[in-house]
PDB file of C-alpha atoms in Angstrom:
ATOM      1  CA  MET A   1     163.393 190.740  48.547  1.00  0.00           C
ATOM      2  CA  ASN A   2     166.245 191.580  50.985  1.00  0.00           C
ATOM      3  CA  HIS A   3     165.052 191.591  54.553  1.00  0.00           C
ATOM      4  CA  THR A   4     166.681 193.924  57.114  1.00  0.00           C
ATOM      5  CA  ALA A   5     167.180 192.748  60.618  1.00  0.00           C
ATOM      6  CA  ILE A   6     169.077 193.426  63.823  1.00  0.00           C
ATOM      7  CA  LEU A   7     170.108 190.320  65.832  1.00  0.00           C
ATOM      8  CA  LEU A   8     171.470 190.451  69.367  1.00  0.00           C
ATOM      9  CA  PRO A   9     173.518 187.674  71.114  1.00  0.00           C
ATOM     10  CA  GLY A  10     173.258 186.325  74.631  1.00  0.00           C
ATOM     11  CA  ILE A  11     175.179 187.609  77.591  1.00  0.00           C
ATOM     12  CA  ILE A  12     178.182 185.365  77.047  1.00  0.00           C
ATOM     13  CA  THR A  13     179.245 184.950  73.404  1.00  0.00           C
ATOM     14  CA  PRO A  14     179.888 187.841  71.072  1.00  0.00           C
ATOM     15  CA  ALA A  15     177.529 188.430  68.181  1.00  0.00           C
ATOM     16  CA  LYS A  16     179.983 187.527  65.418  1.00  0.00           C
ATOM     17  CA  ILE A  17     180.569 184.122  67.063  1.00  0.00           C
ATOM     18  CA  THR A  18     176.933 183.588  68.001  1.00  0.00           C
ATOM     19  CA  TYR A  19     175.757 184.008  64.405  1.00  0.00           C
ATOM     20  CA  ARG A  20     178.807 182.985  62.424  1.00  0.00           C
ATOM     21  CA  TYR A  21     177.037 179.921  60.964  1.00  0.00           C
ATOM     22  CA  LEU A  22     173.594 181.533  60.480  1.00  0.00           C
ATOM     23  CA  LEU A  23     174.621 184.601  58.508  1.00  0.00           C
ATOM     24  CA  PRO A  24     176.034 182.668  55.505  1.00  0.00           C
ATOM     25  CA  ALA A  25     172.982 180.467  55.501  1.00  0.00           C
ATOM     26  CA  PHE A  26     170.807 183.450  54.490  1.00  0.00           C
ATOM     27  CA  GLY A  27     172.589 183.395  51.145  1.00  0.00           C
ATOM     28  CA  GLY A  28     172.344 187.085  50.644  1.00  0.00           C
ATOM     29  CA  ALA A  29     168.584 187.170  51.078  1.00  0.00           C
ATOM     30  CA  ALA A  30     168.775 189.229  54.278  1.00  0.00           C
ATOM     31  CA  SER A  31     170.772 192.263  55.412  1.00  0.00           C
ATOM     32  CA  VAL A  32     171.493 191.406  59.068  1.00  0.00           C
ATOM     33  CA  ILE A  33     173.190 193.689  61.576  1.00  0.00           C
ATOM     34  CA  THR A  34     174.593 191.708  64.475  1.00  0.00           C
ATOM     35  CA  ARG A  35     175.251 193.999  67.470  1.00  0.00           C
ATOM     36  CA  ASP A  36     177.059 193.050  70.629  1.00  0.00           C
ATOM     37  CA  LEU A  37     175.223 193.956  73.827  1.00  0.00           C
ATOM     38  CA  ALA A  38     175.773 197.455  75.053  1.00  0.00           C
ATOM     39  CA  ILE A  39     176.743 196.153  78.430  1.00  0.00           C
ATOM     40  CA  TYR A  40     180.244 195.509  76.946  1.00  0.00           C
ATOM     41  CA  ASP A  41     180.609 198.744  74.927  1.00  0.00           C
ATOM     42  CA  LYS A  42     183.191 200.011  77.320  1.00  0.00           C
ATOM     43  CA  GLY A  43     184.646 196.706  78.400  1.00  0.00           C
ATOM     44  CA  ALA A  44     183.426 195.904  81.892  1.00  0.00           C
ATOM     45  CA  PRO A  45     179.712 196.262  82.638  1.00  0.00           C
ATOM     46  CA  PRO A  46     178.905 199.735  84.016  1.00  0.00           C
ATOM     47  CA  PRO A  47     177.784 199.926  87.636  1.00  0.00           C
ATOM     48  CA  ASP A  48     174.504 201.556  86.532  1.00  0.00           C
ATOM     49  CA  TYR A  49     173.787 199.011  83.777  1.00  0.00           C
ATOM     50  CA  SER A  50     170.081 198.768  82.768  1.00  0.00           C
ATOM     51  CA  PHE A  51     168.009 197.599  79.837  1.00  0.00           C
ATOM     52  CA  ASP A  52     167.475 201.255  78.932  1.00  0.00           C
ATOM     53  CA  MET A  53     171.094 201.352  77.848  1.00  0.00           C
ATOM     54  CA  GLU A  54     170.477 198.439  75.533  1.00  0.00           C
ATOM     55  CA  ILE A  55     167.314 199.880  74.146  1.00  0.00           C
ATOM     56  CA  ASP A  56     169.093 203.156  73.373  1.00  0.00           C
ATOM     57  CA  ALA A  57     171.849 201.192  71.631  1.00  0.00           C
ATOM     58  CA  ILE A  58     169.411 199.427  69.396  1.00  0.00           C
ATOM     59  CA  LEU A  59     167.833 202.724  68.459  1.00  0.00           C
ATOM     60  CA  ARG A  60     171.232 204.246  67.601  1.00  0.00           C
ATOM     61  CA  THR A  61     172.108 201.151  65.482  1.00  0.00           C
ATOM     62  CA  ALA A  62     168.863 201.367  63.563  1.00  0.00           C
ATOM     63  CA  ASP A  63     169.086 205.069  63.083  1.00  0.00           C
ATOM     64  CA  ASP A  64     172.708 204.964  61.967  1.00  0.00           C
ATOM     65  CA  ALA A  65     171.716 202.364  59.384  1.00  0.00           C
ATOM     66  CA  GLY A  66     168.758 204.466  58.204  1.00  0.00           C
ATOM     67  CA  LEU A  67     166.168 201.928  59.363  1.00  0.00           C
ATOM     68  CA  ASP A  68     162.767 203.233  60.114  1.00  0.00           C
ATOM     69  CA  ARG A  69     161.225 199.788  60.656  1.00  0.00           C
ATOM     70  CA  PHE A  70     163.155 196.539  60.980  1.00  0.00           C
ATOM     71  CA  HIS A  71     163.102 192.941  62.166  1.00  0.00           C
ATOM     72  CA  LEU A  72     164.529 192.506  65.603  1.00  0.00           C
ATOM     73  CA  GLY A  73     165.678 189.243  67.232  1.00  0.00           C
ATOM     74  CA  GLY A  74     167.779 188.012  70.090  1.00  0.00           C
ATOM     75  CA  PHE A  75     169.066 184.927  71.808  1.00  0.00           C
ATOM     76  CA  SER A  76     168.791 184.471  75.608  1.00  0.00           C
ATOM     77  CA  GLY A  77     169.717 187.833  77.123  1.00  0.00           C
ATOM     78  CA  GLY A  78     169.441 189.380  73.714  1.00  0.00           C
ATOM     79  CA  GLY A  79     165.884 187.987  73.511  1.00  0.00           C
ATOM     80  CA  ALA A  80     165.075 189.597  76.842  1.00  0.00           C
ATOM     81  CA  ILE A  81     166.420 192.952  75.670  1.00  0.00           C
ATOM     82  CA  SER A  82     164.499 192.585  72.348  1.00  0.00           C
ATOM     83  CA  THR A  83     161.306 192.100  74.347  1.00  0.00           C
ATOM     84  CA  ALA A  84     161.996 195.183  76.349  1.00  0.00           C
ATOM     85  CA  PHE A  85     162.591 197.134  73.159  1.00  0.00           C
ATOM     86  CA  ALA A  86     159.345 195.900  71.665  1.00  0.00           C
ATOM     87  CA  ALA A  87     157.411 197.186  74.633  1.00  0.00           C
ATOM     88  CA  GLN A  88     158.912 200.662  74.351  1.00  0.00           C
ATOM     89  CA  HIS A  89     159.152 201.026  70.549  1.00  0.00           C
ATOM     90  CA  PRO A  90     156.593 198.772  68.947  1.00  0.00           C
ATOM     91  CA  ASP A  91     156.247 201.164  65.961  1.00  0.00           C
ATOM     92  CA  ARG A  92     159.823 200.431  64.831  1.00  0.00           C
ATOM     93  CA  LEU A  93     159.332 196.701  64.473  1.00  0.00           C
ATOM     94  CA  ALA A  94     158.382 194.699  61.404  1.00  0.00           C
ATOM     95  CA  SER A  95     158.679 191.520  63.483  1.00  0.00           C
ATOM     96  CA  LEU A  96     160.112 190.120  66.710  1.00  0.00           C
ATOM     97  CA  VAL A  97     162.173 186.883  67.093  1.00  0.00           C
ATOM     98  CA  LEU A  98     162.728 185.468  70.532  1.00  0.00           C
ATOM     99  CA  MET A  99     165.296 182.673  70.725  1.00  0.00           C
ATOM    100  CA  GLU A 100     164.922 181.306  74.231  1.00  0.00           C
ATOM    101  CA  PRO A 101     164.677 184.717  75.862  1.00  0.00           C
ATOM    102  CA  ALA A 102     166.148 184.694  79.326  1.00  0.00           C
ATOM    103  CA  TRP A 103     163.321 186.911  80.691  1.00  0.00           C
ATOM    104  CA  LEU A 104     159.815 188.032  79.897  1.00  0.00           C
ATOM    105  CA  GLY A 105     159.059 190.430  82.635  1.00  0.00           C
ATOM    106  CA  ASN A 106     158.637 189.965  86.398  1.00  0.00           C
ATOM    107  CA  GLU A 107     154.856 189.881  86.324  1.00  0.00           C
ATOM    108  CA  GLY A 108     153.224 186.468  86.242  1.00  0.00           C
ATOM    109  CA  GLN A 109     156.318 184.381  86.654  1.00  0.00           C
ATOM    110  CA  THR A 110     155.582 180.730  87.537  1.00  0.00           C
ATOM    111  CA  ASP A 111     157.009 179.066  90.565  1.00  0.00           C
ATOM    112  CA  ASP A 112     159.256 177.053  88.255  1.00  0.00           C
ATOM    113  CA  GLU A 113     160.705 180.180  86.772  1.00  0.00           C
ATOM    114  CA  ILE A 114     161.240 181.806  90.124  1.00  0.00           C
ATOM    115  CA  ALA A 115     163.006 178.743  91.463  1.00  0.00           C
ATOM    116  CA  VAL A 116     165.420 178.689  88.533  1.00  0.00           C
ATOM    117  CA  ARG A 117     166.118 182.446  88.793  1.00  0.00           C
ATOM    118  CA  ASP A 118     166.792 182.109  92.523  1.00  0.00           C
ATOM    119  CA  ALA A 119     169.175 179.301  91.786  1.00  0.00           C
ATOM    120  CA  ILE A 120     170.956 181.333  89.118  1.00  0.00           C
ATOM    121  CA  ARG A 121     171.212 184.270  91.573  1.00  0.00           C
ATOM    122  CA  ALA A 122     172.871 181.915  94.067  1.00  0.00           C
ATOM    123  CA  THR A 123     175.634 181.027  91.592  1.00  0.00           C
ATOM    124  CA  GLU A 124     176.990 184.567  91.983  1.00  0.00           C
ATOM    125  CA  ASP A 125     178.516 183.493  95.342  1.00  0.00           C
ATOM    126  CA  LEU A 126     180.444 180.580  93.888  1.00  0.00           C
ATOM    127  CA  PRO A 127     184.024 180.586  92.656  1.00  0.00           C
ATOM    128  CA  TYR A 128     184.460 181.565  88.957  1.00  0.00           C
ATOM    129  CA  ALA A 129     184.621 178.108  87.395  1.00  0.00           C
ATOM    130  CA  GLN A 130     181.871 176.647  89.593  1.00  0.00           C
ATOM    131  CA  SER A 131     179.635 179.634  88.942  1.00  0.00           C
ATOM    132  CA  LEU A 132     179.844 179.197  85.160  1.00  0.00           C
ATOM    133  CA  ALA A 133     179.273 175.467  85.387  1.00  0.00           C
ATOM    134  CA  ALA A 134     176.258 175.899  87.665  1.00  0.00           C
ATOM    135  CA  PHE A 135     174.856 178.633  85.388  1.00  0.00           C
ATOM    136  CA  ALA A 136     175.115 176.340  82.361  1.00  0.00           C
ATOM    137  CA  ARG A 137     173.474 173.428  84.086  1.00  0.00           C
ATOM    138  CA  LEU A 138     170.497 175.539  85.116  1.00  0.00           C
ATOM    139  CA  ASN A 139     169.777 176.387  81.467  1.00  0.00           C
ATOM    140  CA  VAL A 140     169.369 172.890  80.122  1.00  0.00           C
ATOM    141  CA  ALA A 141     167.212 169.863  80.900  1.00  0.00           C
ATOM    142  CA  ASP A 142     168.269 167.361  83.535  1.00  0.00           C
ATOM    143  CA  ASP A 143     169.285 164.677  81.047  1.00  0.00           C
ATOM    144  CA  VAL A 144     171.583 166.933  78.959  1.00  0.00           C
ATOM    145  CA  GLU A 145     175.285 166.076  79.255  1.00  0.00           C
ATOM    146  CA  LEU A 146     177.222 169.315  78.856  1.00  0.00           C
ATOM    147  CA  PRO A 147     180.719 169.184  77.345  1.00  0.00           C
ATOM    148  CA  ALA A 148     183.735 169.724  79.628  1.00  0.00           C
ATOM    149  CA  PRO A 149     184.988 173.353  79.686  1.00  0.00           C
ATOM    150  CA  PRO A 150     187.581 174.106  77.061  1.00  0.00           C
ATOM    151  CA  GLN A 151     191.184 173.712  78.146  1.00  0.00           C
ATOM    152  CA  GLY A 152     193.838 176.479  78.078  1.00  0.00           C
ATOM    153  CA  ASP A 153     193.473 180.225  78.466  1.00  0.00           C
ATOM    154  CA  PRO A 154     190.035 181.680  77.760  1.00  0.00           C
ATOM    155  CA  PRO A 155     189.697 184.049  74.790  1.00  0.00           C
ATOM    156  CA  ALA A 156     190.193 187.677  75.500  1.00  0.00           C
ATOM    157  CA  TRP A 157     186.506 188.488  75.059  1.00  0.00           C
ATOM    158  CA  MET A 158     185.641 186.282  78.082  1.00  0.00           C
ATOM    159  CA  GLU A 159     187.305 188.669  80.523  1.00  0.00           C
ATOM    160  CA  HIS A 160     184.115 190.561  81.368  1.00  0.00           C
ATOM    161  CA  ARG A 161     181.534 187.899  80.604  1.00  0.00           C
ATOM    162  CA  PRO A 162     181.155 186.533  84.190  1.00  0.00           C
ATOM    163  CA  ALA A 163     180.513 190.110  85.384  1.00  0.00           C
ATOM    164  CA  GLY A 164     178.017 190.435  82.540  1.00  0.00           C
ATOM    165  CA  ILE A 165     176.111 187.367  83.698  1.00  0.00           C
ATOM    166  CA  PHE A 166     175.889 188.785  87.220  1.00  0.00           C
ATOM    167  CA  ALA A 167     174.871 192.231  85.906  1.00  0.00           C
ATOM    168  CA  ILE A 168     171.983 191.151  83.651  1.00  0.00           C
ATOM    169  CA  GLY A 169     170.105 189.443  86.483  1.00  0.00           C
ATOM    170  CA  PRO A 170     169.605 192.716  88.406  1.00  0.00           C
ATOM    171  CA  ALA A 171     168.825 194.534  85.090  1.00  0.00           C
ATOM    172  CA  CYS A 172     165.928 192.046  84.556  1.00  0.00           C
ATOM    173  CA  ARG A 173     164.664 192.310  88.102  1.00  0.00           C
ATOM    174  CA  ASN A 174     164.790 196.181  87.925  1.00  0.00           C
ATOM    175  CA  HIS A 175     163.129 196.638  84.602  1.00  0.00           C
ATOM    176  CA  SER A 176     159.441 197.248  84.435  1.00  0.00           C
ATOM    177  CA  LEU A 177     158.098 195.538  81.251  1.00  0.00           C
ATOM    178  CA  ASP A 178     154.922 197.097  79.796  1.00  0.00           C
ATOM    179  CA  LEU A 179     152.870 193.939  79.220  1.00  0.00           C
ATOM    180  CA  ASP A 180     149.908 195.993  77.963  1.00  0.00           C
ATOM    181  CA  ALA A 181     152.122 197.360  75.144  1.00  0.00           C
ATOM    182  CA  LEU A 182     153.115 193.759  74.244  1.00  0.00           C
ATOM    183  CA  ARG A 183     149.514 192.619  74.263  1.00  0.00           C
ATOM    184  CA  SER A 184     148.732 195.206  71.625  1.00  0.00           C
ATOM    185  CA  LEU A 185     151.888 194.550  69.552  1.00  0.00           C
ATOM    186  CA  ALA A 186     150.891 194.719  65.863  1.00  0.00           C
ATOM    187  CA  CYS A 187     153.822 192.799  64.426  1.00  0.00           C
ATOM    188  CA  PRO A 188     154.197 188.991  64.570  1.00  0.00           C
ATOM    189  CA  VAL A 189     156.371 187.261  67.097  1.00  0.00           C
ATOM    190  CA  LEU A 190     158.328 184.017  66.549  1.00  0.00           C
ATOM    191  CA  TYR A 191     159.429 182.049  69.614  1.00  0.00           C
ATOM    192  CA  MET A 192     162.245 179.465  69.032  1.00  0.00           C
ATOM    193  CA  ARG A 193     163.055 176.855  71.693  1.00  0.00           C
ATOM    194  CA  GLY A 194     165.217 173.827  72.025  1.00  0.00           C
ATOM    195  CA  ALA A 195     163.296 170.897  73.460  1.00  0.00           C
ATOM    196  CA  ARG A 196     166.305 169.940  75.572  1.00  0.00           C
ATOM    197  CA  SER A 197     166.579 173.343  77.293  1.00  0.00           C
ATOM    198  CA  ASN A 198     165.394 173.661  80.899  1.00  0.00           C
ATOM    199  CA  PRO A 199     161.566 173.480  80.637  1.00  0.00           C
ATOM    200  CA  SER A 200     161.191 175.172  83.956  1.00  0.00           C
ATOM    201  CA  MET A 201     162.581 178.295  82.335  1.00  0.00           C
ATOM    202  CA  TYR A 202     162.082 178.303  78.606  1.00  0.00           C
ATOM    203  CA  LEU A 203     158.862 176.262  78.244  1.00  0.00           C
ATOM    204  CA  ARG A 204     157.279 178.352  81.017  1.00  0.00           C
ATOM    205  CA  ILE A 205     158.346 181.618  79.351  1.00  0.00           C
ATOM    206  CA  GLN A 206     156.937 180.287  76.111  1.00  0.00           C
ATOM    207  CA  GLU A 207     153.660 179.516  77.779  1.00  0.00           C
ATOM    208  CA  ARG A 208     153.429 183.026  79.291  1.00  0.00           C
ATOM    209  CA  ALA A 209     154.404 184.649  75.929  1.00  0.00           C
ATOM    210  CA  ALA A 210     151.644 182.747  74.134  1.00  0.00           C
ATOM    211  CA  LYS A 211     149.146 184.469  76.365  1.00  0.00           C
ATOM    212  CA  ILE A 212     150.714 187.899  75.854  1.00  0.00           C
ATOM    213  CA  PHE A 213     151.479 188.343  72.164  1.00  0.00           C
ATOM    214  CA  PRO A 214     148.466 188.477  69.861  1.00  0.00           C
ATOM    215  CA  ASP A 215     150.292 187.041  66.863  1.00  0.00           C
ATOM    216  CA  PHE A 216     152.520 184.305  68.218  1.00  0.00           C
ATOM    217  CA  THR A 217     154.256 181.353  66.475  1.00  0.00           C
ATOM    218  CA  ILE A 218     156.358 178.685  68.138  1.00  0.00           C
ATOM    219  CA  GLU A 219     159.079 176.644  66.525  1.00  0.00           C
ATOM    220  CA  ILE A 220     160.554 173.721  68.500  1.00  0.00           C
ATOM    221  CA  PHE A 221     163.947 172.188  67.705  1.00  0.00           C
ATOM    222  CA  GLU A 222     163.766 168.724  69.241  1.00  0.00           C
ATOM    223  CA  ASP A 223     167.523 167.985  69.550  1.00  0.00           C
ATOM    224  CA  ARG A 224     168.721 171.407  70.584  1.00  0.00           C
ATOM    225  CA  HIS A 225     169.312 173.104  73.961  1.00  0.00           C
ATOM    226  CA  HIS A 226     170.500 176.414  75.244  1.00  0.00           C
ATOM    227  CA  PHE A 227     174.188 175.715  74.670  1.00  0.00           C
ATOM    228  CA  ASP A 228     173.651 173.894  71.366  1.00  0.00           C
ATOM    229  CA  PRO A 229     171.178 176.390  69.839  1.00  0.00           C
ATOM    230  CA  PRO A 230     169.516 176.156  66.432  1.00  0.00           C
ATOM    231  CA  HIS A 231     171.342 179.113  64.883  1.00  0.00           C
ATOM    232  CA  ARG A 232     174.598 177.265  65.565  1.00  0.00           C
ATOM    233  CA  SER A 233     173.708 173.661  64.967  1.00  0.00           C
ATOM    234  CA  GLU A 234     170.893 173.948  62.395  1.00  0.00           C
ATOM    235  CA  PRO A 235     171.677 177.181  60.596  1.00  0.00           C
ATOM    236  CA  GLU A 236     170.089 176.232  57.268  1.00  0.00           C
ATOM    237  CA  ARG A 237     166.786 175.347  58.875  1.00  0.00           C
ATOM    238  CA  THR A 238     166.913 178.408  61.068  1.00  0.00           C
ATOM    239  CA  ALA A 239     167.757 180.713  58.107  1.00  0.00           C
ATOM    240  CA  GLU A 240     164.865 179.253  56.083  1.00  0.00           C
ATOM    241  CA  LEU A 241     162.462 179.742  58.961  1.00  0.00           C
ATOM    242  CA  LEU A 242     163.500 183.316  59.538  1.00  0.00           C
ATOM    243  CA  LEU A 243     163.398 184.284  55.861  1.00  0.00           C
ATOM    244  CA  GLU A 244     159.841 182.922  55.551  1.00  0.00           C
ATOM    245  CA  PHE A 245     158.765 184.551  58.778  1.00  0.00           C
ATOM    246  CA  TRP A 246     160.229 187.933  57.725  1.00  0.00           C
ATOM    247  CA  LYS A 247     158.669 187.657  54.305  1.00  0.00           C
ATOM    248  CA  ASN A 248     155.197 187.061  55.800  1.00  0.00           C
ATOM    249  CA  ALA A 249     155.636 189.855  58.297  1.00  0.00           C
ATOM    250  CA  GLU A 250     156.576 192.341  55.643  1.00  0.00           C
ATOM    251  CA  ALA A 251     153.515 191.373  53.546  1.00  0.00           C
ATOM    252  CA  ARG A 252     151.385 192.709  56.379  1.00  0.00           C
ATOM    253  CA  LEU A 253     153.083 196.107  56.706  1.00  0.00           C
ATOM    254  CA  PRO A 254     151.151 199.131  55.648  1.00  0.00           C
ATOM    255  CA  ALA A 255     152.018 200.463  52.190  1.00  0.00           C
TER     256      ALA A 255
END
């Protein structure tokens, strides 16, 4: 069986780089469309950027590929967008995969989450290099030693990424997530988390998600964190996990 999925990257790295190790690990057993976030479709983030733009882009991608129902997944910001899509178009999904989603609605956030989000918002006032470093530190556990930034000129695709980081925060805050729609979601949901990511963010989101989604599975990668994610560092295990999850999800679809 060849499973059909759309995978979204996070707010920083393009899709082809995000999933460059994962895609070959499927060994031809899945047809995966990797789509860059719509925030960068015209280069710089548009001033009126919203999650509705991302949701419309996913619909166009699926329709252009002739997909009536498909598996959807996303990492970090892409996971947040996938959640928003699921709430608006649950009938289009065969399953939902959330890889450390950066957001799960504004309702019911814990004090830990709010503190991290406030700290991330404060990084917008820092100089460029300091802002990125502070943003990275807030996404991992305290004992994680992050590598030094790469030397030399940044790749061309990095030009608009800082602006993207600053634009996705307001998009999250301004989007109204329909939690009732998620509570009645018929398809299964898989939540993937690195044990070394910031627990005040990703563990708390996991705990909230477990109370929302009726069919919810958690997979923990003990040695991974937000900047050393499973799809990059453990692609074979990740591919095997996804293929099995997609297979089981499809077995439940109506004939």
